Amino acid sequence: MASAAIFSSLRRRSSPSLEAFLAPVDLPNAAVLEALRAVSMSSFSGKSKKAPFFQGKNSRSLIRKINVISVLLDALIDLGISGIPPTLFLCLKELYLLLYRSKILIGYVNGSSKLWLLLQNHLISGHFHDINQEISTLFDVFPLSEITSLSEDVREQIDLLRRQSRESKLLIDKRDECSRLKLYYFLNEFENGRIPEMNELYIFFVEKLGICDVKSCRSEIEFLEEQIVNHDGDLEPCASVLNGFVALLRYCRFLLFRFEDGDGDLGKWKRRVKANGLISREIADTFVTIPKDFCCPISLELMHNPVIVSTGQTYDRPSIARWLEEGNSSCPKTGQMLVHMKLVPNRALRNLILQWCVANGIPYDPPENSADVCSSAPPSKAAVEATKATAAVLVEELANGTPRAKTVAAWEIRLLAKTGRENRAYIAEAGAIPLLKLLLPSTDAVAQENSVTALLNLSIYDKNKSRIMEVEGCLGAIVGVLRNGHTTEARENSAATLFSLSAVHDYKKEIAQEDGAVEALAGMLVDGTARGKKDAVTALFNLSTHPENCARMIESGAVRVLVGALEREGIAEEAAGALALIVRQPIGAEAVGKEESAVLGLTGLMRCGTPRGKENAVAALLELCKSGGAAATQRVLKAPAMASLLQSLLFTGTKRARRKAASLARVFQRCENTSLQFGGWVWGMRLLEEMRLLPLIQALLLMFQCLSPFQCLCCRDVSLPHSFKFQFFCFVEFV
């Protein structure tokens, strides 16, 4: 019998449960009959009896056969348990599986996209043929002769059903096959650099396939993209060919239906704003409990790019990559040593997370290297040409369309720019950036949000960063949205755009000097949402890496805001990193030193922060001591529990944190306010006492009396406990 896996391409949100493929073995015999009857009635009643747009002949034939089986089930129910031989129930359980597979196949054909059915025409026809053969096999062994009271007309119908199923042949509808070949013809035209005529596309897609509006066209596109994501390489036709069909459909969507919205996506946006306001990812997450298996063991947040390490554990790529960059070579969850540092994408889990997010209405934006799942294979020439043609149509509408058409075009560019690096390049090359800039000051909230988000998506492609910065007034317009945007999402996305642009060193000074840019970022760091604060602090961190921006950061009040951010979870790490860069300059150290809570905030981060946060905090304190003079050093020296915090970092911190902590200790040792005492320093002895290393040093001094030079200590054959040796070498690193 055909495997249940043949229907694995069914949309995951409506796929059947595992129980659908299990016979009801634990049910009493009477219940088996009722279960069979329920399956046949629910599967092929009402709308299910209507043949689908494609595979019509095969579907109608199968439905007729199921109707005959329903007649048999009615007759068996009328006979009652006493009139049915026990051996029959084994066949009935097989029939249960057969009916369920038939139900799923009919539902699959009814629920799939029309283009997908055309592309899978031969395969799906084979599934119908397999079920016909299963019906024939089942009724060849069905013990009808043992049911003496079964009426003759039912026997005749079942006998006819068995013969027809045995004699059935693989049926491939010629009309469907012609449509499939026509679809490949259009793709071939793009492959050869020719754009099909509009009238020809209209006749095929609208009149023949019945794709009559924007909604149905978008549904077709989404279905094909889901197949690419869910199969991820195990697909026929291959992903590159399917990408070509997706690009073809996008082109037809704009060419045939222009920029009508039909109260579709933009209508949903308006209703959403009116009812609930903009729902950000963070707000949506608060209403749903994320499954534990979908959370990274390191960050405890929803994974967007799950990868597998050599121990078999799964982590989010940014979290495990940072763990490895810090010099760790063990698995964070199990503690096992990693055999290799290769990170293998966990595509199965990523797809499950995507499906869960879709089912719960949670936005899910995979990272750049996996967001282009639809472009996992090199794009075909047909896909490239179709996408270029689509970009040209969109840009033309941005230039010459009505205000509503421009808004829809910005929305579509926003979506298209999310799907791949190549798409971002084609859109920018077509001239979209100057036209999107004109929509940024729009009084229409939808137009403004779509245009700034489109620029954000375009800026992810490195070459587009220079294109955006070179457009006169574009940077100022983005900052204008950050300061006075109509919606929260528009302001957040403008901050994210500045963060993206500030990744290029040459643009950091220009962005910082733009009127109101740093002030607006600092304001979002205070009053923004969790996502907005994250984008703002990262943008400020990028700007801080340019030495000439220090004065601007101080004048704008960004330093004060960054100090306040040290106490806020989620942004403290980047805030400490930015302060570590600012205090490298004397004016920066002076400004940070004037903030009463700066040292306390940094020491608090050393105590309770993430490994990277602790590293940034001790680096900031070190730079503050170096650039801030004796007063700043004394303030850091007097911070509560500083000695124990340094001890903790020396033993448990990252490699960089240990190095910075040791350097900070040496700065204290050279402090002009300390006086030299027996073999050390007053402050140094107090520090060693707090670190519980003073007894160790006293023991070392006794050892020095009987051992030759200190540098040869590690070579002497001296019987010392292992823990003692470990503490000694840590002390050597410290001093």
PDB file of C-alpha atoms in Angstrom, residues 240-499:
ATOM      1  CA  SER A 240      15.538  26.930  -8.388  1.00  0.00           C
ATOM      2  CA  VAL A 241      12.747  26.051 -10.838  1.00  0.00           C
ATOM      3  CA  LEU A 242      10.089  26.757  -8.215  1.00  0.00           C
ATOM      4  CA  ASN A 243      11.744  30.095  -7.502  1.00  0.00           C
ATOM      5  CA  GLY A 244      11.302  30.852 -11.187  1.00  0.00           C
ATOM      6  CA  PHE A 245       7.572  30.160 -10.960  1.00  0.00           C
ATOM      7  CA  VAL A 246       7.307  32.326  -7.836  1.00  0.00           C
ATOM      8  CA  ALA A 247       9.004  35.181  -9.690  1.00  0.00           C
ATOM      9  CA  LEU A 248       6.690  34.630 -12.674  1.00  0.00           C
ATOM     10  CA  LEU A 249       3.631  34.822 -10.440  1.00  0.00           C
ATOM     11  CA  ARG A 250       4.861  38.004  -8.789  1.00  0.00           C
ATOM     12  CA  TYR A 251       5.294  39.594 -12.169  1.00  0.00           C
ATOM     13  CA  CYS A 252       1.791  38.538 -13.227  1.00  0.00           C
ATOM     14  CA  ARG A 253       0.360  39.834  -9.971  1.00  0.00           C
ATOM     15  CA  PHE A 254       1.469  43.390 -10.808  1.00  0.00           C
ATOM     16  CA  LEU A 255       1.114  43.222 -14.554  1.00  0.00           C
ATOM     17  CA  LEU A 256      -2.414  41.772 -14.601  1.00  0.00           C
ATOM     18  CA  PHE A 257      -3.970  43.248 -11.478  1.00  0.00           C
ATOM     19  CA  ARG A 258      -1.867  46.396 -11.290  1.00  0.00           C
ATOM     20  CA  PHE A 259      -1.924  47.889  -7.818  1.00  0.00           C
ATOM     21  CA  GLU A 260      -5.434  47.250  -6.645  1.00  0.00           C
ATOM     22  CA  ASP A 261      -5.570  46.084  -3.073  1.00  0.00           C
ATOM     23  CA  GLY A 262      -9.130  44.847  -2.873  1.00  0.00           C
ATOM     24  CA  ASP A 263      -9.145  45.494   0.894  1.00  0.00           C
ATOM     25  CA  GLY A 264      -6.547  42.793   1.137  1.00  0.00           C
ATOM     26  CA  ASP A 265      -3.262  43.266   2.960  1.00  0.00           C
ATOM     27  CA  LEU A 266      -3.547  47.021   3.430  1.00  0.00           C
ATOM     28  CA  GLY A 267      -7.143  46.642   4.532  1.00  0.00           C
ATOM     29  CA  LYS A 268      -6.012  44.143   7.162  1.00  0.00           C
ATOM     30  CA  TRP A 269      -3.311  46.588   8.239  1.00  0.00           C
ATOM     31  CA  LYS A 270      -5.834  49.392   8.714  1.00  0.00           C
ATOM     32  CA  ARG A 271      -8.266  47.220  10.635  1.00  0.00           C
ATOM     33  CA  ARG A 272      -5.420  46.010  12.821  1.00  0.00           C
ATOM     34  CA  VAL A 273      -4.316  49.561  13.606  1.00  0.00           C
ATOM     35  CA  LYS A 274      -7.854  50.635  14.405  1.00  0.00           C
ATOM     36  CA  ALA A 275      -8.587  47.697  16.661  1.00  0.00           C
ATOM     37  CA  ASN A 276      -5.379  46.939  18.499  1.00  0.00           C
ATOM     38  CA  GLY A 277      -2.601  49.166  17.260  1.00  0.00           C
ATOM     39  CA  LEU A 278       0.538  47.742  15.748  1.00  0.00           C
ATOM     40  CA  ILE A 279       1.362  44.357  17.228  1.00  0.00           C
ATOM     41  CA  SER A 280       5.108  43.986  17.510  1.00  0.00           C
ATOM     42  CA  ARG A 281       6.899  40.688  17.908  1.00  0.00           C
ATOM     43  CA  GLU A 282       7.521  41.314  21.592  1.00  0.00           C
ATOM     44  CA  ILE A 283       3.836  42.073  22.310  1.00  0.00           C
ATOM     45  CA  ALA A 284       2.682  39.042  20.371  1.00  0.00           C
ATOM     46  CA  ASP A 285       5.089  36.812  22.244  1.00  0.00           C
ATOM     47  CA  THR A 286       3.571  37.781  25.594  1.00  0.00           C
ATOM     48  CA  PHE A 287       0.274  36.150  24.694  1.00  0.00           C
ATOM     49  CA  VAL A 288       1.752  32.774  23.749  1.00  0.00           C
ATOM     50  CA  THR A 289       3.895  30.362  25.711  1.00  0.00           C
ATOM     51  CA  ILE A 290       6.831  29.367  23.540  1.00  0.00           C
ATOM     52  CA  PRO A 291       7.482  25.605  23.544  1.00  0.00           C
ATOM     53  CA  LYS A 292      10.640  24.817  25.500  1.00  0.00           C
ATOM     54  CA  ASP A 293      12.205  22.939  22.583  1.00  0.00           C
ATOM     55  CA  PHE A 294      11.934  26.079  20.432  1.00  0.00           C
ATOM     56  CA  CYS A 295      14.028  28.154  22.846  1.00  0.00           C
ATOM     57  CA  CYS A 296      17.813  28.389  22.740  1.00  0.00           C
ATOM     58  CA  PRO A 297      19.409  26.853  25.881  1.00  0.00           C
ATOM     59  CA  ILE A 298      21.803  29.816  26.034  1.00  0.00           C
ATOM     60  CA  SER A 299      19.601  32.863  25.419  1.00  0.00           C
ATOM     61  CA  LEU A 300      16.300  31.184  26.430  1.00  0.00           C
ATOM     62  CA  GLU A 301      14.667  33.030  23.523  1.00  0.00           C
ATOM     63  CA  LEU A 302      12.850  31.733  20.453  1.00  0.00           C
ATOM     64  CA  MET A 303      15.416  30.382  17.989  1.00  0.00           C
ATOM     65  CA  HIS A 304      15.461  31.941  14.536  1.00  0.00           C
ATOM     66  CA  ASN A 305      18.433  30.056  13.130  1.00  0.00           C
ATOM     67  CA  PRO A 306      18.781  26.737  15.014  1.00  0.00           C
ATOM     68  CA  VAL A 307      22.027  24.824  14.463  1.00  0.00           C
ATOM     69  CA  ILE A 308      23.362  21.521  15.772  1.00  0.00           C
ATOM     70  CA  VAL A 309      26.788  21.139  17.402  1.00  0.00           C
ATOM     71  CA  SER A 310      28.854  17.955  17.455  1.00  0.00           C
ATOM     72  CA  THR A 311      27.221  16.720  20.694  1.00  0.00           C
ATOM     73  CA  GLY A 312      23.807  16.719  19.028  1.00  0.00           C
ATOM     74  CA  GLN A 313      22.460  19.696  20.992  1.00  0.00           C
ATOM     75  CA  THR A 314      20.669  22.523  19.180  1.00  0.00           C
ATOM     76  CA  TYR A 315      21.306  26.240  19.792  1.00  0.00           C
ATOM     77  CA  ASP A 316      20.463  29.499  18.068  1.00  0.00           C
ATOM     78  CA  ARG A 317      23.370  30.321  15.755  1.00  0.00           C
ATOM     79  CA  PRO A 318      24.220  33.799  17.164  1.00  0.00           C
ATOM     80  CA  SER A 319      24.302  32.462  20.745  1.00  0.00           C
ATOM     81  CA  ILE A 320      26.504  29.430  20.106  1.00  0.00           C
ATOM     82  CA  ALA A 321      28.725  31.397  17.721  1.00  0.00           C
ATOM     83  CA  ARG A 322      29.385  33.945  20.462  1.00  0.00           C
ATOM     84  CA  TRP A 323      30.077  31.127  22.933  1.00  0.00           C
ATOM     85  CA  LEU A 324      32.705  29.684  20.592  1.00  0.00           C
ATOM     86  CA  GLU A 325      34.212  33.091  19.828  1.00  0.00           C
ATOM     87  CA  GLU A 326      34.826  33.546  23.534  1.00  0.00           C
ATOM     88  CA  GLY A 327      37.236  30.620  23.421  1.00  0.00           C
ATOM     89  CA  ASN A 328      34.954  27.921  24.787  1.00  0.00           C
ATOM     90  CA  SER A 329      35.310  24.440  23.317  1.00  0.00           C
ATOM     91  CA  SER A 330      32.623  22.579  25.243  1.00  0.00           C
ATOM     92  CA  CYS A 331      28.885  22.116  24.765  1.00  0.00           C
ATOM     93  CA  PRO A 332      27.112  24.675  27.021  1.00  0.00           C
ATOM     94  CA  LYS A 333      24.273  22.288  27.887  1.00  0.00           C
ATOM     95  CA  THR A 334      26.107  18.992  28.435  1.00  0.00           C
ATOM     96  CA  GLY A 335      29.633  20.158  29.229  1.00  0.00           C
ATOM     97  CA  GLN A 336      31.104  17.672  26.729  1.00  0.00           C
ATOM     98  CA  MET A 337      34.073  18.732  24.624  1.00  0.00           C
ATOM     99  CA  LEU A 338      33.150  19.529  21.050  1.00  0.00           C
ATOM    100  CA  VAL A 339      34.783  17.212  18.526  1.00  0.00           C
ATOM    101  CA  HIS A 340      34.619  19.974  15.902  1.00  0.00           C
ATOM    102  CA  MET A 341      33.301  23.527  15.665  1.00  0.00           C
ATOM    103  CA  LYS A 342      31.060  22.982  12.644  1.00  0.00           C
ATOM    104  CA  LEU A 343      27.477  24.244  13.048  1.00  0.00           C
ATOM    105  CA  VAL A 344      24.935  22.221  11.069  1.00  0.00           C
ATOM    106  CA  PRO A 345      21.594  23.954  10.294  1.00  0.00           C
ATOM    107  CA  ASN A 346      18.641  22.220  11.978  1.00  0.00           C
ATOM    108  CA  ARG A 347      16.211  22.784   9.113  1.00  0.00           C
ATOM    109  CA  ALA A 348      13.575  20.420  10.475  1.00  0.00           C
ATOM    110  CA  LEU A 349      13.331  22.368  13.737  1.00  0.00           C
ATOM    111  CA  ARG A 350      13.416  25.674  11.884  1.00  0.00           C
ATOM    112  CA  ASN A 351      10.433  24.583   9.807  1.00  0.00           C
ATOM    113  CA  LEU A 352       8.556  23.483  12.928  1.00  0.00           C
ATOM    114  CA  ILE A 353       9.219  26.866  14.551  1.00  0.00           C
ATOM    115  CA  LEU A 354       8.029  28.620  11.397  1.00  0.00           C
ATOM    116  CA  GLN A 355       4.820  26.594  11.343  1.00  0.00           C
ATOM    117  CA  TRP A 356       4.215  27.260  15.039  1.00  0.00           C
ATOM    118  CA  CYS A 357       4.737  30.992  14.542  1.00  0.00           C
ATOM    119  CA  VAL A 358       2.337  31.046  11.587  1.00  0.00           C
ATOM    120  CA  ALA A 359      -0.277  29.104  13.546  1.00  0.00           C
ATOM    121  CA  ASN A 360      -0.020  31.511  16.501  1.00  0.00           C
ATOM    122  CA  GLY A 361       0.190  34.701  14.458  1.00  0.00           C
ATOM    123  CA  ILE A 362       3.724  35.518  15.593  1.00  0.00           C
ATOM    124  CA  PRO A 363       6.058  37.257  13.100  1.00  0.00           C
ATOM    125  CA  TYR A 364       9.046  35.084  12.276  1.00  0.00           C
ATOM    126  CA  ASP A 365      11.963  36.625  10.396  1.00  0.00           C
ATOM    127  CA  PRO A 366      14.734  34.111   9.831  1.00  0.00           C
ATOM    128  CA  PRO A 367      18.272  35.526   9.674  1.00  0.00           C
ATOM    129  CA  GLU A 368      19.834  36.655   6.449  1.00  0.00           C
ATOM    130  CA  ASN A 369      21.655  33.423   5.698  1.00  0.00           C
ATOM    131  CA  SER A 370      18.491  31.353   6.158  1.00  0.00           C
ATOM    132  CA  ALA A 371      15.806  33.885   5.327  1.00  0.00           C
ATOM    133  CA  ASP A 372      16.605  33.290   1.727  1.00  0.00           C
ATOM    134  CA  VAL A 373      15.327  29.737   2.009  1.00  0.00           C
ATOM    135  CA  CYS A 374      13.544  30.269  -1.258  1.00  0.00           C
ATOM    136  CA  SER A 375      16.949  31.024  -2.751  1.00  0.00           C
ATOM    137  CA  SER A 376      18.898  28.145  -1.245  1.00  0.00           C
ATOM    138  CA  ALA A 377      19.731  27.088  -4.786  1.00  0.00           C
ATOM    139  CA  PRO A 378      21.295  29.583  -7.217  1.00  0.00           C
ATOM    140  CA  PRO A 379      18.465  31.526  -8.886  1.00  0.00           C
ATOM    141  CA  SER A 380      17.715  30.452 -12.419  1.00  0.00           C
ATOM    142  CA  LYS A 381      17.980  32.917 -15.271  1.00  0.00           C
ATOM    143  CA  ALA A 382      14.199  32.825 -15.608  1.00  0.00           C
ATOM    144  CA  ALA A 383      13.790  33.825 -11.943  1.00  0.00           C
ATOM    145  CA  VAL A 384      16.317  36.635 -12.375  1.00  0.00           C
ATOM    146  CA  GLU A 385      14.624  38.045 -15.472  1.00  0.00           C
ATOM    147  CA  ALA A 386      11.143  37.763 -13.967  1.00  0.00           C
ATOM    148  CA  THR A 387      12.272  39.500 -10.771  1.00  0.00           C
ATOM    149  CA  LYS A 388      13.923  42.302 -12.735  1.00  0.00           C
ATOM    150  CA  ALA A 389      10.711  42.764 -14.714  1.00  0.00           C
ATOM    151  CA  THR A 390       8.724  42.832 -11.461  1.00  0.00           C
ATOM    152  CA  ALA A 391      11.066  45.418  -9.932  1.00  0.00           C
ATOM    153  CA  ALA A 392      10.682  47.593 -13.028  1.00  0.00           C
ATOM    154  CA  VAL A 393       6.877  47.473 -12.774  1.00  0.00           C
ATOM    155  CA  LEU A 394       6.983  48.352  -9.065  1.00  0.00           C
ATOM    156  CA  VAL A 395       9.359  51.275  -9.565  1.00  0.00           C
ATOM    157  CA  GLU A 396       7.272  52.583 -12.464  1.00  0.00           C
ATOM    158  CA  GLU A 397       4.221  52.621 -10.203  1.00  0.00           C
ATOM    159  CA  LEU A 398       6.195  54.380  -7.460  1.00  0.00           C
ATOM    160  CA  ALA A 399       7.069  57.073  -9.972  1.00  0.00           C
ATOM    161  CA  ASN A 400       3.779  57.570 -11.806  1.00  0.00           C
ATOM    162  CA  GLY A 401       1.010  55.848  -9.864  1.00  0.00           C
ATOM    163  CA  THR A 402      -1.775  57.293  -7.761  1.00  0.00           C
ATOM    164  CA  PRO A 403      -1.079  57.873  -4.043  1.00  0.00           C
ATOM    165  CA  ARG A 404      -2.819  54.608  -3.183  1.00  0.00           C
ATOM    166  CA  ALA A 405      -0.928  52.738  -5.892  1.00  0.00           C
ATOM    167  CA  LYS A 406       2.362  54.127  -4.574  1.00  0.00           C
ATOM    168  CA  THR A 407       1.471  52.898  -1.097  1.00  0.00           C
ATOM    169  CA  VAL A 408       0.727  49.407  -2.399  1.00  0.00           C
ATOM    170  CA  ALA A 409       3.937  49.454  -4.461  1.00  0.00           C
ATOM    171  CA  ALA A 410       5.952  50.369  -1.347  1.00  0.00           C
ATOM    172  CA  TRP A 411       4.253  47.517   0.504  1.00  0.00           C
ATOM    173  CA  GLU A 412       5.147  45.060  -2.254  1.00  0.00           C
ATOM    174  CA  ILE A 413       8.745  46.291  -2.425  1.00  0.00           C
ATOM    175  CA  ARG A 414       8.931  45.840   1.329  1.00  0.00           C
ATOM    176  CA  LEU A 415       7.859  42.202   0.964  1.00  0.00           C
ATOM    177  CA  LEU A 416       9.975  41.489  -2.113  1.00  0.00           C
ATOM    178  CA  ALA A 417      13.091  42.926  -0.446  1.00  0.00           C
ATOM    179  CA  LYS A 418      12.709  40.412   2.399  1.00  0.00           C
ATOM    180  CA  THR A 419      13.078  37.364   0.184  1.00  0.00           C
ATOM    181  CA  GLY A 420      16.672  37.480  -0.998  1.00  0.00           C
ATOM    182  CA  ARG A 421      19.860  39.408  -1.619  1.00  0.00           C
ATOM    183  CA  GLU A 422      19.388  39.345  -5.374  1.00  0.00           C
ATOM    184  CA  ASN A 423      15.925  40.859  -5.075  1.00  0.00           C
ATOM    185  CA  ARG A 424      17.318  43.722  -3.001  1.00  0.00           C
ATOM    186  CA  ALA A 425      19.917  44.379  -5.675  1.00  0.00           C
ATOM    187  CA  TYR A 426      17.397  44.354  -8.546  1.00  0.00           C
ATOM    188  CA  ILE A 427      15.006  46.703  -6.756  1.00  0.00           C
ATOM    189  CA  ALA A 428      17.757  49.216  -6.023  1.00  0.00           C
ATOM    190  CA  GLU A 429      19.150  48.976  -9.552  1.00  0.00           C
ATOM    191  CA  ALA A 430      15.685  49.754 -10.912  1.00  0.00           C
ATOM    192  CA  GLY A 431      15.772  53.095  -9.055  1.00  0.00           C
ATOM    193  CA  ALA A 432      13.460  52.454  -6.121  1.00  0.00           C
ATOM    194  CA  ILE A 433      15.467  54.197  -3.358  1.00  0.00           C
ATOM    195  CA  PRO A 434      14.966  57.857  -4.455  1.00  0.00           C
ATOM    196  CA  LEU A 435      11.245  57.204  -4.941  1.00  0.00           C
ATOM    197  CA  LEU A 436      10.855  55.513  -1.546  1.00  0.00           C
ATOM    198  CA  LYS A 437      12.581  58.514   0.028  1.00  0.00           C
ATOM    199  CA  LEU A 438       9.795  60.750  -1.330  1.00  0.00           C
ATOM    200  CA  LEU A 439       7.223  58.734   0.641  1.00  0.00           C
ATOM    201  CA  LEU A 440       9.007  59.072   3.996  1.00  0.00           C
ATOM    202  CA  PRO A 441       7.492  62.504   4.863  1.00  0.00           C
ATOM    203  CA  SER A 442       4.022  61.283   3.785  1.00  0.00           C
ATOM    204  CA  THR A 443       1.030  62.083   5.988  1.00  0.00           C
ATOM    205  CA  ASP A 444      -0.271  58.588   5.218  1.00  0.00           C
ATOM    206  CA  ALA A 445       0.888  56.338   8.063  1.00  0.00           C
ATOM    207  CA  VAL A 446       0.720  53.218   5.880  1.00  0.00           C
ATOM    208  CA  ALA A 447       2.813  54.759   3.110  1.00  0.00           C
ATOM    209  CA  GLN A 448       5.409  56.053   5.573  1.00  0.00           C
ATOM    210  CA  GLU A 449       5.765  52.765   7.397  1.00  0.00           C
ATOM    211  CA  ASN A 450       6.008  50.710   4.217  1.00  0.00           C
ATOM    212  CA  SER A 451       8.581  53.018   2.641  1.00  0.00           C
ATOM    213  CA  VAL A 452      10.914  53.136   5.664  1.00  0.00           C
ATOM    214  CA  THR A 453      10.630  49.371   6.142  1.00  0.00           C
ATOM    215  CA  ALA A 454      11.364  48.834   2.460  1.00  0.00           C
ATOM    216  CA  LEU A 455      14.523  50.941   2.858  1.00  0.00           C
ATOM    217  CA  LEU A 456      15.456  48.887   5.919  1.00  0.00           C
ATOM    218  CA  ASN A 457      15.120  45.642   3.983  1.00  0.00           C
ATOM    219  CA  LEU A 458      17.057  47.063   1.047  1.00  0.00           C
ATOM    220  CA  SER A 459      19.869  48.297   3.322  1.00  0.00           C
ATOM    221  CA  ILE A 460      20.663  44.742   4.418  1.00  0.00           C
ATOM    222  CA  TYR A 461      22.437  44.334   1.066  1.00  0.00           C
ATOM    223  CA  ASP A 462      25.817  46.062   1.526  1.00  0.00           C
ATOM    224  CA  LYS A 463      25.909  47.767  -1.871  1.00  0.00           C
ATOM    225  CA  ASN A 464      22.536  49.356  -1.177  1.00  0.00           C
ATOM    226  CA  LYS A 465      23.898  51.139   1.887  1.00  0.00           C
ATOM    227  CA  SER A 466      25.960  53.426  -0.322  1.00  0.00           C
ATOM    228  CA  ARG A 467      23.003  53.932  -2.659  1.00  0.00           C
ATOM    229  CA  ILE A 468      20.840  55.092   0.250  1.00  0.00           C
ATOM    230  CA  MET A 469      23.500  57.433   1.642  1.00  0.00           C
ATOM    231  CA  GLU A 470      24.171  58.935  -1.789  1.00  0.00           C
ATOM    232  CA  VAL A 471      20.532  59.967  -2.328  1.00  0.00           C
ATOM    233  CA  GLU A 472      20.346  63.614  -1.295  1.00  0.00           C
ATOM    234  CA  GLY A 473      18.160  64.104   1.756  1.00  0.00           C
ATOM    235  CA  CYS A 474      17.474  60.404   2.271  1.00  0.00           C
ATOM    236  CA  LEU A 475      19.356  60.183   5.570  1.00  0.00           C
ATOM    237  CA  GLY A 476      17.567  63.267   6.856  1.00  0.00           C
ATOM    238  CA  ALA A 477      14.205  61.826   5.853  1.00  0.00           C
ATOM    239  CA  ILE A 478      14.960  58.569   7.717  1.00  0.00           C
ATOM    240  CA  VAL A 479      15.897  60.566  10.816  1.00  0.00           C
ATOM    241  CA  GLY A 480      12.680  62.549  10.383  1.00  0.00           C
ATOM    242  CA  VAL A 481      10.674  59.330  10.608  1.00  0.00           C
ATOM    243  CA  LEU A 482      12.667  58.329  13.695  1.00  0.00           C
ATOM    244  CA  ARG A 483      11.766  61.617  15.361  1.00  0.00           C
ATOM    245  CA  ASN A 484       8.196  62.143  14.223  1.00  0.00           C
ATOM    246  CA  GLY A 485       6.982  58.900  12.610  1.00  0.00           C
ATOM    247  CA  HIS A 486       3.238  58.266  12.640  1.00  0.00           C
ATOM    248  CA  THR A 487       3.492  54.744  14.060  1.00  0.00           C
ATOM    249  CA  THR A 488       5.697  52.944  16.541  1.00  0.00           C
ATOM    250  CA  GLU A 489       6.750  50.424  13.908  1.00  0.00           C
ATOM    251  CA  ALA A 490       7.818  53.180  11.526  1.00  0.00           C
ATOM    252  CA  ARG A 491      10.022  54.780  14.201  1.00  0.00           C
ATOM    253  CA  GLU A 492      11.485  51.412  15.198  1.00  0.00           C
ATOM    254  CA  ASN A 493      12.284  50.500  11.611  1.00  0.00           C
ATOM    255  CA  SER A 494      13.935  53.857  10.999  1.00  0.00           C
ATOM    256  CA  ALA A 495      16.184  53.197  14.024  1.00  0.00           C
ATOM    257  CA  ALA A 496      16.956  49.761  12.612  1.00  0.00           C
ATOM    258  CA  THR A 497      17.791  51.395   9.268  1.00  0.00           C
ATOM    259  CA  LEU A 498      20.291  53.724  10.966  1.00  0.00           C
ATOM    260  CA  PHE A 499      21.770  50.706  12.743  1.00  0.00           C
TER     261      PHE A 499
END
